[in-house]
């Protein structure tokens, strides 16, 4: 097979080269026309790999910035990790990268270069411009340089794409030995970007490369018989774009990992009151318990116990007994039956959860002083340690992608809880935690100004 050709199922060989003759790009330049004027004969099915810097320059994304850090702040949505002056952040395009993609190189002194506002739209504009100018149907990938977790060195990846199948989903197929492929999704656009980086060069003034021989990765290309690609009639507006390469927060197993990410986990810990019917992994709850028992405690004690209600029968027995005790208390308080029914309904968050945990405080190892003041302070120390353990537990559950709601109700009927669950007399139930998969994403949290909670002396 020729390195300049490919069949409909893919090619065993391809060719990649950098385009010569691309001049210095200035704001307002038409990149498609500059590429067309370079003198290279482009063909249907070629893939163009365009460095994001020239896209940013053409789109006027050069800004005055005496302080690059201020520009990074403006482009940052979330700090993922920080070490010294280096910041890994999520930027406004949804990309997680160093310095939000703000670049102070290859731009005049006193200015910085921001990433394209919408790299997928930029790729579509170049693709459509080349179709209009040269009459060719090509794929376009806008690239930028990334570092990668767990790997040394940098490589180019796709941040924008048009007319390219950015992901090749092989799940459902088999390998050469007949083994099923259940998790293989290839990041084709990133592989193309890396191939182009080998020939473009970082400082050689060759910002555009071409890959030929992989036309099966390009949408809207007609074969030799004149048949169009069924997946794309040529309207590049149907492309997913490189946005499809950005893993969602829910599916990102490495979203939480540094001190900044731990703070993010704490911020993302939310009270969830509606759950799906999806079962809860008991192992995930036990891992959260392991996090809970790392909390500080007085006198080198371990005051935490977690009773895990994994069977529906255990949950129903406890909640029915608690409901009856609560109704009896409310009737003694003279509440109306209507008021009682309304209050009891508030406990539905526990009844509707597929999993419950009851944290219990034990005072083993506590000191007795013989006077109310010091004995009261001793118990308070243990209660504070219990609260720290419960918070660890809730945050760890959030890290396991589980929703939770801490409800104080077991504290009002401890004898009932101990009896139903068969707990020792010295175990004090400290509320109950409803656990499950959230039925919907929580709404935005109301912001709180930390300074409002601070007094400095």
Short mmCIF file of C-alpha atoms in Angstrom, two decimals, residues 316-331 340-341 343-345 347-348 351 409 413 416:
data_model
loop_
_atom_site.label_atom_id
_atom_site.label_comp_id
_atom_site.label_asym_id
_atom_site.label_seq_id
_atom_site.Cartn_x
_atom_site.Cartn_y
_atom_site.Cartn_z
CA UNK A 316 -36.57 -1.06 57.76
CA UNK A 317 -36.47 -2.41 61.31
CA UNK A 318 -34.42 0.53 62.54
CA UNK A 319 -36.38 3.23 60.74
CA UNK A 320 -39.77 1.80 61.78
CA UNK A 321 -38.69 1.71 65.43
CA UNK A 322 -37.27 5.24 65.23
CA UNK A 323 -40.48 6.50 63.58
CA UNK A 324 -42.62 5.03 66.33
CA UNK A 325 -40.41 6.57 69.02
CA UNK A 326 -40.47 9.94 67.30
CA UNK A 327 -44.27 9.91 66.94
CA UNK A 328 -44.62 9.06 70.66
CA UNK A 329 -42.33 12.00 71.57
CA UNK A 330 -44.26 14.42 69.36
CA UNK A 331 -47.59 13.34 70.83
CA UNK A 340 -46.54 14.92 63.26
CA UNK A 341 -47.07 13.52 59.76
CA UNK A 343 -42.25 16.03 60.58
CA UNK A 344 -42.09 12.29 60.05
CA UNK A 345 -41.90 12.80 56.28
CA UNK A 347 -37.09 11.33 57.66
CA UNK A 348 -37.75 9.99 54.16
CA UNK A 351 -35.92 5.53 54.24
CA UNK A 409 -32.33 11.56 64.29
CA UNK A 413 -33.65 7.81 70.47
CA UNK A 416 -34.17 2.41 70.62
#
